[in-house]
Amino acid sequence: MTDHPRIPLAGVLGHPIAHSRSPALHGYWLRRYGLKGHYIPIDVAPADLADVVRMLPRMGFAGVNVTIPHKEAILQIADIITDRAALIGAANTLIFRADGKIHADNTDGTGFIANLRQHAPHWQPQAGPAAVLGAGGAARAVVSALIEVGVPEIHIANRTRPRAEALRSDFGAKVVVFDWVQAGNMVEDCATVVNTTSLGMTGKPDFRVPLDGLNPKALVTDLVYTPLKTQLLIEAEEIGCTVVDGLGMLLHQAAPGFERWFGQRPDVDEATRHAVLSA
Ligand code: NAP
């Protein structure tokens, strides 16, 4: 009798999921490294999430990514939650362990920082306060990561102020909350500026925060990556700022899961960016 090793499966759970670039990214890495494996998009309605997730290990899945709207709810289903995922209140990467336990992690924050380190190697997080626009799920990962790398203070403004206040109570006194209408003034003395809102994304309202006070020495980055060069990045570049687009965060947050499921640490380089953009 021949032994047939199982081909590892992974995927991304979301609702909807057709727009996700993750299958193109993981598919590219699988081909590039000549690995056996498949990565598929899986559309799961919220009411079915727990049933589907518990069934996946039995179907041969080594793990999955989790995206909108399941990132918070998945914490109720996981057996083991990393400290950073617990602090952020959301997970994006699951590993189905051999002992049957579901391990949940959040790699958005490390992906965010890795993107800045790669594309702005001279960036110094300690150089001054950081401005974070928005206070949704992605902002929580960004704030957590900025604190970890030593940003002295984080100025945060969100349309719905109580969400920003919640970040202050969860992450502490380094977080200073501003009114949304003050967002333009808030960025003025900041060394790092991050848009974590969906403003400026294709199909969403424009990003209209006034940027004339932006420090030309600031690093400006946008989590939105469709379009790749957002209005925020265009204006910041005109002022003289260093700018970093959001695509690299998507690529870097995916790498740890790929390594765990398929056994190879993938490169995040120009070829990877090109593969995802042209898919
Ligand atoms: P979310 O939890 O739904 O948060 C959305 C944020 O955008 C909130 O702060 C929301 O403010 C704000 N917002 C939405 N419409 C607005 C408007 N008309 N005016 C002002 N503020 C508005 O979503 P998320 O998961 O944090 O994602 C946010 C963005 O980051 C999305 O564009 C997502 O694609 C992107 N993202 C990118 C990466 C990457 O790898 N590059 C990773 C994660 C997320 P309210 O609280 O007032 O609603």
mmCIF file of C-alpha atoms and ligand atoms in Angstrom:
data_model
loop_
_atom_site.group_PDB
_atom_site.id
_atom_site.type_symbol
_atom_site.label_atom_id
_atom_site.label_comp_id
_atom_site.label_asym_id
_atom_site.label_seq_id
_atom_site.Cartn_x
_atom_site.Cartn_y
_atom_site.Cartn_z
ATOM 1 C CA MET A 1 0.000 0.000 0.000
ATOM 2 C CA THR A 2 1.403 3.439 -0.891
ATOM 3 C CA ASP A 3 1.215 6.280 1.538
ATOM 4 C CA HIS A 4 -0.383 9.433 0.075
ATOM 5 C CA PRO A 5 0.628 12.506 2.070
ATOM 6 C CA ARG A 6 -2.156 15.091 2.261
ATOM 7 C CA ILE A 7 -1.746 18.166 0.085
ATOM 8 C CA PRO A 8 -2.041 21.162 2.434
ATOM 9 C CA LEU A 9 -5.045 23.408 1.952
ATOM 10 C CA ALA A 10 -5.537 26.975 3.150
ATOM 11 C CA GLY A 11 -7.845 29.812 2.224
ATOM 12 C CA VAL A 12 -9.539 33.013 3.264
ATOM 13 C CA LEU A 13 -12.928 33.252 4.975
ATOM 14 C CA GLY A 14 -14.958 36.385 4.359
ATOM 15 C CA HIS A 15 -18.373 37.625 3.273
ATOM 16 C CA PRO A 16 -18.235 38.731 0.487
ATOM 17 C CA ILE A 17 -14.868 37.377 -0.627
ATOM 18 C CA ALA A 18 -14.691 37.723 -4.415
ATOM 19 C CA HIS A 19 -12.665 40.974 -4.163
ATOM 20 C CA SER A 20 -9.895 39.433 -2.032
ATOM 21 C CA ARG A 21 -6.356 39.528 -3.438
ATOM 22 C CA SER A 22 -5.177 36.826 -1.023
ATOM 23 C CA PRO A 23 -5.839 33.872 -3.376
ATOM 24 C CA ALA A 24 -3.753 35.544 -6.102
ATOM 25 C CA LEU A 25 -0.970 36.234 -3.603
ATOM 26 C CA HIS A 26 -0.790 32.760 -2.058
ATOM 27 C CA GLY A 27 -1.278 31.128 -5.459
ATOM 28 C CA TYR A 28 1.692 33.091 -6.761
ATOM 29 C CA TRP A 29 3.902 32.025 -3.850
ATOM 30 C CA LEU A 30 2.855 28.368 -4.236
ATOM 31 C CA ARG A 31 3.870 28.447 -7.907
ATOM 32 C CA ARG A 32 7.041 30.420 -7.265
ATOM 33 C CA TYR A 33 8.375 27.932 -4.702
ATOM 34 C CA GLY A 34 7.026 24.855 -6.506
ATOM 35 C CA LEU A 35 4.996 23.799 -3.463
ATOM 36 C CA LYS A 36 2.098 21.415 -3.396
ATOM 37 C CA GLY A 37 -0.953 23.101 -1.905
ATOM 38 C CA HIS A 38 -4.077 25.126 -2.646
ATOM 39 C CA TYR A 39 -5.388 28.436 -1.276
ATOM 40 C CA ILE A 40 -9.041 29.211 -1.956
ATOM 41 C CA PRO A 41 -11.577 31.968 -1.216
ATOM 42 C CA ILE A 42 -14.424 30.734 0.989
ATOM 43 C CA ASP A 43 -17.600 32.820 1.295
ATOM 44 C CA VAL A 44 -19.106 32.185 4.739
ATOM 45 C CA ALA A 45 -22.167 33.948 6.147
ATOM 46 C CA PRO A 46 -21.711 35.047 9.775
ATOM 47 C CA ALA A 47 -24.281 32.516 11.050
ATOM 48 C CA ASP A 48 -22.255 29.650 9.532
ATOM 49 C CA LEU A 49 -18.811 30.745 10.684
ATOM 50 C CA ALA A 50 -18.406 28.421 13.687
ATOM 51 C CA ASP A 51 -19.664 25.319 11.831
ATOM 52 C CA VAL A 52 -17.479 25.960 8.801
ATOM 53 C CA VAL A 53 -14.324 26.668 10.810
ATOM 54 C CA ARG A 54 -14.694 23.488 12.873
ATOM 55 C CA MET A 55 -15.142 21.414 9.720
ATOM 56 C CA LEU A 56 -12.069 22.777 7.875
ATOM 57 C CA PRO A 57 -9.334 20.784 9.710
ATOM 58 C CA ARG A 58 -11.192 17.549 8.896
ATOM 59 C CA MET A 59 -11.185 18.566 5.224
ATOM 60 C CA GLY A 60 -7.395 18.865 5.196
ATOM 61 C CA PHE A 61 -6.989 22.584 5.875
ATOM 62 C CA ALA A 62 -3.793 23.569 7.691
ATOM 63 C CA GLY A 63 -5.276 26.980 8.493
ATOM 64 C CA VAL A 64 -6.994 30.010 7.001
ATOM 65 C CA ASN A 65 -6.971 33.769 6.855
ATOM 66 C CA VAL A 66 -10.031 35.545 8.187
ATOM 67 C CA THR A 67 -11.286 38.838 6.831
ATOM 68 C CA ILE A 68 -14.276 41.193 7.013
ATOM 69 C CA PRO A 69 -16.752 40.611 8.696
ATOM 70 C CA HIS A 70 -15.344 37.685 10.711
ATOM 71 C CA LYS A 71 -12.154 39.078 12.243
ATOM 72 C CA GLU A 72 -13.708 39.855 15.643
ATOM 73 C CA ALA A 73 -16.202 36.959 15.831
ATOM 74 C CA ILE A 74 -13.479 34.384 15.208
ATOM 75 C CA LEU A 75 -12.063 35.069 18.678
ATOM 76 C CA GLN A 76 -15.195 33.425 20.157
ATOM 77 C CA ILE A 77 -14.444 30.251 18.217
ATOM 78 C CA ALA A 78 -10.643 29.942 18.594
ATOM 79 C CA ASP A 79 -9.153 27.840 21.400
ATOM 80 C CA ILE A 80 -5.825 29.684 21.688
ATOM 81 C CA ILE A 81 -5.512 33.430 21.064
ATOM 82 C CA THR A 82 -2.170 35.245 20.927
ATOM 83 C CA ASP A 83 -1.724 38.231 23.254
ATOM 84 C CA ARG A 84 -1.603 40.655 20.348
ATOM 85 C CA ALA A 85 -4.815 39.304 18.803
ATOM 86 C CA ALA A 86 -6.530 39.568 22.195
ATOM 87 C CA LEU A 87 -5.326 43.157 22.637
ATOM 88 C CA ILE A 88 -6.386 44.136 19.116
ATOM 89 C CA GLY A 89 -9.698 42.292 19.579
ATOM 90 C CA ALA A 90 -9.481 40.603 16.179
ATOM 91 C CA ALA A 91 -7.602 37.829 14.372
ATOM 92 C CA ASN A 92 -6.669 37.383 10.716
ATOM 93 C CA THR A 93 -4.651 34.138 10.738
ATOM 94 C CA LEU A 94 -5.747 30.725 12.027
ATOM 95 C CA ILE A 95 -3.601 27.637 12.420
ATOM 96 C CA PHE A 96 -5.315 24.277 12.855
ATOM 97 C CA ARG A 97 -2.994 22.405 15.209
ATOM 98 C CA ALA A 98 -2.389 18.674 15.199
ATOM 99 C CA ASP A 99 -3.998 18.409 18.657
ATOM 100 C CA GLY A 100 -7.263 19.781 17.201
ATOM 101 C CA LYS A 101 -6.967 23.241 18.749
ATOM 102 C CA ILE A 102 -7.617 26.368 16.691
ATOM 103 C CA HIS A 103 -4.864 28.963 17.153
ATOM 104 C CA ALA A 104 -5.720 32.596 16.266
ATOM 105 C CA ASP A 105 -3.208 35.385 15.629
ATOM 106 C CA ASN A 106 -3.278 38.906 14.232
ATOM 107 C CA THR A 107 -0.465 39.756 11.796
ATOM 108 C CA ASP A 108 -1.861 43.091 10.532
ATOM 109 C CA GLY A 109 0.293 45.147 12.922
ATOM 110 C CA THR A 110 3.556 43.366 12.119
ATOM 111 C CA GLY A 111 2.657 43.524 8.413
ATOM 112 C CA PHE A 112 2.096 47.274 8.749
ATOM 113 C CA ILE A 113 5.501 47.832 10.382
ATOM 114 C CA ALA A 114 7.346 45.472 8.003
ATOM 115 C CA ASN A 115 5.961 47.464 5.057
ATOM 116 C CA LEU A 116 7.277 50.748 6.494
ATOM 117 C CA ARG A 117 10.673 49.211 7.335
ATOM 118 C CA GLN A 118 10.971 47.852 3.790
ATOM 119 C CA HIS A 119 9.903 50.959 1.874
ATOM 120 C CA ALA A 120 11.081 53.702 4.266
ATOM 121 C CA PRO A 121 14.184 52.205 5.901
ATOM 122 C CA HIS A 122 15.172 55.554 7.425
ATOM 123 C CA TRP A 123 11.831 55.941 9.244
ATOM 124 C CA GLN A 124 12.301 56.524 12.959
ATOM 125 C CA PRO A 125 9.165 55.769 14.968
ATOM 126 C CA GLN A 126 10.589 57.623 17.977
ATOM 127 C CA ALA A 127 11.031 60.859 15.971
ATOM 128 C CA GLY A 128 7.697 62.307 17.088
ATOM 129 C CA PRO A 129 3.990 61.640 17.585
ATOM 130 C CA ALA A 130 2.067 59.552 15.076
ATOM 131 C CA ALA A 131 -1.330 60.610 13.699
ATOM 132 C CA VAL A 132 -3.826 57.830 13.088
ATOM 133 C CA LEU A 133 -6.952 58.694 11.092
ATOM 134 C CA GLY A 134 -9.726 56.212 11.825
ATOM 135 C CA ALA A 135 -10.449 53.890 14.719
ATOM 136 C CA GLY A 136 -11.814 50.698 13.142
ATOM 137 C CA GLY A 137 -10.356 47.196 13.247
ATOM 138 C CA ALA A 138 -7.274 48.056 11.195
ATOM 139 C CA ALA A 139 -6.562 51.109 13.369
ATOM 140 C CA ARG A 140 -6.425 48.882 16.455
ATOM 141 C CA ALA A 141 -3.702 46.750 14.849
ATOM 142 C CA VAL A 142 -1.807 49.870 13.710
ATOM 143 C CA VAL A 143 -1.962 51.543 17.138
ATOM 144 C CA SER A 144 -0.815 48.373 18.880
ATOM 145 C CA ALA A 145 2.145 48.028 16.484
ATOM 146 C CA LEU A 146 3.135 51.704 16.691
ATOM 147 C CA ILE A 147 3.253 51.518 20.486
ATOM 148 C CA GLU A 148 5.348 48.366 20.288
ATOM 149 C CA VAL A 149 7.986 50.022 18.063
ATOM 150 C CA GLY A 150 8.320 53.012 20.390
ATOM 151 C CA VAL A 151 6.180 55.839 18.986
ATOM 152 C CA PRO A 152 6.048 58.368 21.863
ATOM 153 C CA GLU A 153 2.413 59.436 21.408
ATOM 154 C CA ILE A 154 -0.479 58.626 19.080
ATOM 155 C CA HIS A 155 -2.958 61.286 18.011
ATOM 156 C CA ILE A 156 -6.157 59.721 16.801
ATOM 157 C CA ALA A 157 -9.278 61.147 15.176
ATOM 158 C CA ASN A 158 -12.315 59.227 14.062
ATOM 159 C CA ARG A 159 -15.649 60.319 12.613
ATOM 160 C CA THR A 160 -17.360 58.409 15.430
ATOM 161 C CA ARG A 161 -15.457 59.728 18.432
ATOM 162 C CA PRO A 162 -16.400 56.962 20.944
ATOM 163 C CA ARG A 163 -14.493 54.416 18.831
ATOM 164 C CA ALA A 164 -11.355 56.528 19.234
ATOM 165 C CA GLU A 165 -12.050 56.862 22.984
ATOM 166 C CA ALA A 166 -12.242 53.064 23.170
ATOM 167 C CA LEU A 167 -8.736 52.875 21.698
ATOM 168 C CA ARG A 168 -7.510 55.209 24.394
ATOM 169 C CA SER A 169 -9.013 53.102 27.149
ATOM 170 C CA ASP A 170 -7.596 49.880 25.632
ATOM 171 C CA PHE A 171 -4.115 51.130 24.719
ATOM 172 C CA GLY A 172 -3.478 53.731 27.422
ATOM 173 C CA ALA A 173 -2.315 57.283 27.916
ATOM 174 C CA LYS A 174 -0.042 57.394 24.853
ATOM 175 C CA VAL A 175 -3.262 57.673 22.827
ATOM 176 C CA VAL A 176 -4.662 61.220 22.596
ATOM 177 C CA VAL A 177 -8.100 61.644 21.018
ATOM 178 C CA PHE A 178 -9.013 64.534 18.714
ATOM 179 C CA ASP A 179 -12.323 65.462 17.095
ATOM 180 C CA TRP A 180 -12.653 64.364 13.467
ATOM 181 C CA VAL A 181 -12.992 68.010 12.358
ATOM 182 C CA GLN A 182 -9.562 68.625 13.940
ATOM 183 C CA ALA A 183 -7.857 65.887 11.880
ATOM 184 C CA GLY A 184 -6.100 68.434 9.630
ATOM 185 C CA ASN A 185 -4.591 70.262 12.644
ATOM 186 C CA MET A 186 -3.794 66.982 14.367
ATOM 187 C CA VAL A 187 -1.344 65.850 11.669
ATOM 188 C CA GLU A 188 0.724 69.075 11.814
ATOM 189 C CA ASP A 189 3.268 68.140 14.489
ATOM 190 C CA CYS A 190 3.352 64.438 13.648
ATOM 191 C CA ALA A 191 6.349 62.495 12.300
ATOM 192 C CA THR A 192 4.196 59.611 11.095
ATOM 193 C CA VAL A 193 0.727 59.892 9.534
ATOM 194 C CA VAL A 194 -1.473 56.873 8.836
ATOM 195 C CA ASN A 195 -4.858 56.704 7.128
ATOM 196 C CA THR A 196 -6.731 53.681 8.449
ATOM 197 C CA THR A 197 -10.157 54.829 7.236
ATOM 198 C CA SER A 198 -11.648 53.510 4.016
ATOM 199 C CA LEU A 199 -11.768 57.078 2.654
ATOM 200 C CA GLY A 200 -10.056 57.380 -0.718
ATOM 201 C CA MET A 201 -10.651 53.750 -1.629
ATOM 202 C CA THR A 202 -12.164 53.113 -5.066
ATOM 203 C CA GLY A 203 -15.955 53.274 -4.646
ATOM 204 C CA LYS A 204 -15.796 55.037 -1.235
ATOM 205 C CA PRO A 205 -16.018 58.767 -0.444
ATOM 206 C CA ASP A 206 -12.934 60.925 -1.110
ATOM 207 C CA PHE A 207 -10.310 61.612 1.538
ATOM 208 C CA ARG A 208 -10.833 65.316 2.310
ATOM 209 C CA VAL A 209 -8.740 66.001 5.414
ATOM 210 C CA PRO A 210 -6.790 69.264 4.800
ATOM 211 C CA LEU A 211 -3.076 68.485 4.611
ATOM 212 C CA ASP A 212 -1.469 71.921 4.153
ATOM 213 C CA GLY A 213 0.095 71.751 7.651
ATOM 214 C CA LEU A 214 1.797 68.418 7.026
ATOM 215 C CA ASN A 215 5.480 68.340 8.033
ATOM 216 C CA PRO A 216 7.589 67.608 4.892
ATOM 217 C CA LYS A 217 9.779 65.368 7.062
ATOM 218 C CA ALA A 218 6.822 63.163 7.988
ATOM 219 C CA LEU A 219 6.335 59.617 6.779
ATOM 220 C CA VAL A 220 2.818 59.252 5.346
ATOM 221 C CA THR A 221 1.168 55.911 4.669
ATOM 222 C CA ASP A 222 -2.288 54.769 3.629
ATOM 223 C CA LEU A 223 -3.831 51.374 4.383
ATOM 224 C CA VAL A 224 -6.013 51.797 1.296
ATOM 225 C CA TYR A 225 -4.264 50.209 -1.701
ATOM 226 C CA THR A 226 -6.941 50.525 -4.394
ATOM 227 C CA PRO A 227 -5.868 52.852 -5.922
ATOM 228 C CA LEU A 228 -2.240 52.219 -5.082
ATOM 229 C CA LYS A 229 -1.445 55.949 -5.065
ATOM 230 C CA THR A 230 -4.258 57.512 -3.073
ATOM 231 C CA GLN A 231 -5.086 61.219 -2.963
ATOM 232 C CA LEU A 232 -3.472 61.356 0.501
ATOM 233 C CA LEU A 233 -0.205 59.937 -0.841
ATOM 234 C CA ILE A 234 -0.248 62.200 -3.924
ATOM 235 C CA GLU A 235 -0.703 65.335 -1.776
ATOM 236 C CA ALA A 236 1.841 64.226 0.823
ATOM 237 C CA GLU A 237 4.413 63.527 -1.866
ATOM 238 C CA GLU A 238 3.850 67.006 -3.333
ATOM 239 C CA ILE A 239 4.612 68.473 0.102
ATOM 240 C CA GLY A 240 7.867 66.479 0.192
ATOM 241 C CA CYS A 241 6.926 63.690 2.592
ATOM 242 C CA THR A 242 8.156 60.121 2.294
ATOM 243 C CA VAL A 243 5.122 58.028 1.280
ATOM 244 C CA VAL A 244 4.437 54.299 1.507
ATOM 245 C CA ASP A 245 1.411 52.627 -0.090
ATOM 246 C CA GLY A 246 -0.713 49.978 1.635
ATOM 247 C CA LEU A 247 -0.096 47.034 -0.664
ATOM 248 C CA GLY A 248 3.042 45.956 1.184
ATOM 249 C CA MET A 249 1.065 45.607 4.419
ATOM 250 C CA LEU A 250 -1.245 43.125 2.694
ATOM 251 C CA LEU A 251 1.756 41.139 1.450
ATOM 252 C CA HIS A 252 3.633 41.152 4.756
ATOM 253 C CA GLN A 253 0.605 40.231 6.896
ATOM 254 C CA ALA A 254 0.145 37.152 4.698
ATOM 255 C CA ALA A 255 3.695 35.795 5.015
ATOM 256 C CA PRO A 256 3.518 34.177 8.506
ATOM 257 C CA GLY A 257 0.386 32.179 7.623
ATOM 258 C CA PHE A 258 1.885 30.986 4.333
ATOM 259 C CA GLU A 259 5.011 29.829 6.151
ATOM 260 C CA ARG A 260 3.043 27.881 8.768
ATOM 261 C CA TRP A 261 0.679 26.207 6.307
ATOM 262 C CA PHE A 262 3.027 25.472 3.427
ATOM 263 C CA GLY A 263 6.433 25.296 5.149
ATOM 264 C CA GLN A 264 8.259 28.048 3.276
ATOM 265 C CA ARG A 265 8.929 31.631 4.333
ATOM 266 C CA PRO A 266 7.900 33.634 1.235
ATOM 267 C CA ASP A 267 9.757 36.644 -0.117
ATOM 268 C CA VAL A 268 7.904 39.944 -0.182
ATOM 269 C CA ASP A 269 9.560 41.737 -3.082
ATOM 270 C CA GLU A 270 8.839 43.578 -6.334
ATOM 271 C CA ALA A 271 7.979 40.340 -8.120
ATOM 272 C CA THR A 272 5.342 39.610 -5.466
ATOM 273 C CA ARG A 273 3.854 43.097 -5.767
ATOM 274 C CA HIS A 274 3.776 42.760 -9.518
ATOM 275 C CA ALA A 275 2.100 39.342 -9.357
ATOM 276 C CA VAL A 276 -0.693 40.654 -7.110
ATOM 277 C CA LEU A 277 -1.210 43.863 -9.081
ATOM 278 C CA SER A 278 -1.422 42.070 -12.404
ATOM 279 C CA ALA A 279 -3.716 39.252 -11.199
HETATM 280 P P1 NAP B 1 -13.640 49.280 9.684
HETATM 281 O O1 NAP B 1 -13.408 48.583 10.970
HETATM 282 O O2 NAP B 1 -14.964 49.182 9.018
HETATM 283 O O3 NAP B 1 -13.280 50.839 9.906
HETATM 284 C C1 NAP B 1 -13.526 51.789 8.897
HETATM 285 C C2 NAP B 1 -12.946 53.143 9.343
HETATM 286 O O4 NAP B 1 -13.188 54.098 8.291
HETATM 287 C C3 NAP B 1 -13.592 53.710 10.602
HETATM 288 O O5 NAP B 1 -12.651 54.479 11.302
HETATM 289 C C4 NAP B 1 -14.684 54.580 9.985
HETATM 290 O O6 NAP B 1 -15.147 55.593 10.853
HETATM 291 C C5 NAP B 1 -13.949 55.184 8.832
HETATM 292 N N1 NAP B 1 -14.867 55.714 7.824
HETATM 293 C C6 NAP B 1 -15.642 55.009 6.958
HETATM 294 N N2 NAP B 1 -16.364 55.848 6.185
HETATM 295 C C7 NAP B 1 -16.056 57.116 6.601
HETATM 296 C C8 NAP B 1 -16.473 58.413 6.199
HETATM 297 N N3 NAP B 1 -17.387 58.588 5.204
HETATM 298 N N4 NAP B 1 -15.933 59.481 6.822
HETATM 299 C C9 NAP B 1 -15.018 59.311 7.802
HETATM 300 N N5 NAP B 1 -14.585 58.121 8.243
HETATM 301 C C10 NAP B 1 -15.100 57.027 7.633
HETATM 302 O O7 NAP B 1 -12.581 48.789 8.578
HETATM 303 P P2 NAP B 1 -11.060 48.338 8.792
HETATM 304 O O8 NAP B 1 -10.992 46.851 8.821
HETATM 305 O O9 NAP B 1 -10.496 49.115 9.935
HETATM 306 O O10 NAP B 1 -10.407 48.789 7.397
HETATM 307 C C11 NAP B 1 -10.202 50.166 7.124
HETATM 308 C C12 NAP B 1 -9.484 50.331 5.789
HETATM 309 O O11 NAP B 1 -8.184 49.741 5.862
HETATM 310 C C13 NAP B 1 -10.185 49.623 4.615
HETATM 311 O O12 NAP B 1 -10.057 50.447 3.477
HETATM 312 C C14 NAP B 1 -9.387 48.348 4.429
HETATM 313 O O13 NAP B 1 -9.434 47.872 3.097
HETATM 314 C C15 NAP B 1 -7.990 48.831 4.785
HETATM 315 N N6 NAP B 1 -7.114 47.753 5.263
HETATM 316 C C16 NAP B 1 -5.952 47.534 4.566
HETATM 317 C C17 NAP B 1 -5.077 46.554 4.995
HETATM 318 C C18 NAP B 1 -3.811 46.331 4.222
HETATM 319 O O14 NAP B 1 -3.232 45.235 4.336
HETATM 320 N N7 NAP B 1 -3.330 47.312 3.481
HETATM 321 C C19 NAP B 1 -5.373 45.768 6.130
HETATM 322 C C20 NAP B 1 -6.574 46.026 6.815
HETATM 323 C C21 NAP B 1 -7.430 47.034 6.374
HETATM 324 P P3 NAP B 1 -16.441 55.316 11.805
HETATM 325 O O15 NAP B 1 -15.902 54.569 12.999
HETATM 326 O O16 NAP B 1 -16.937 56.671 12.124
HETATM 327 O O17 NAP B 1 -17.413 54.493 10.992
#
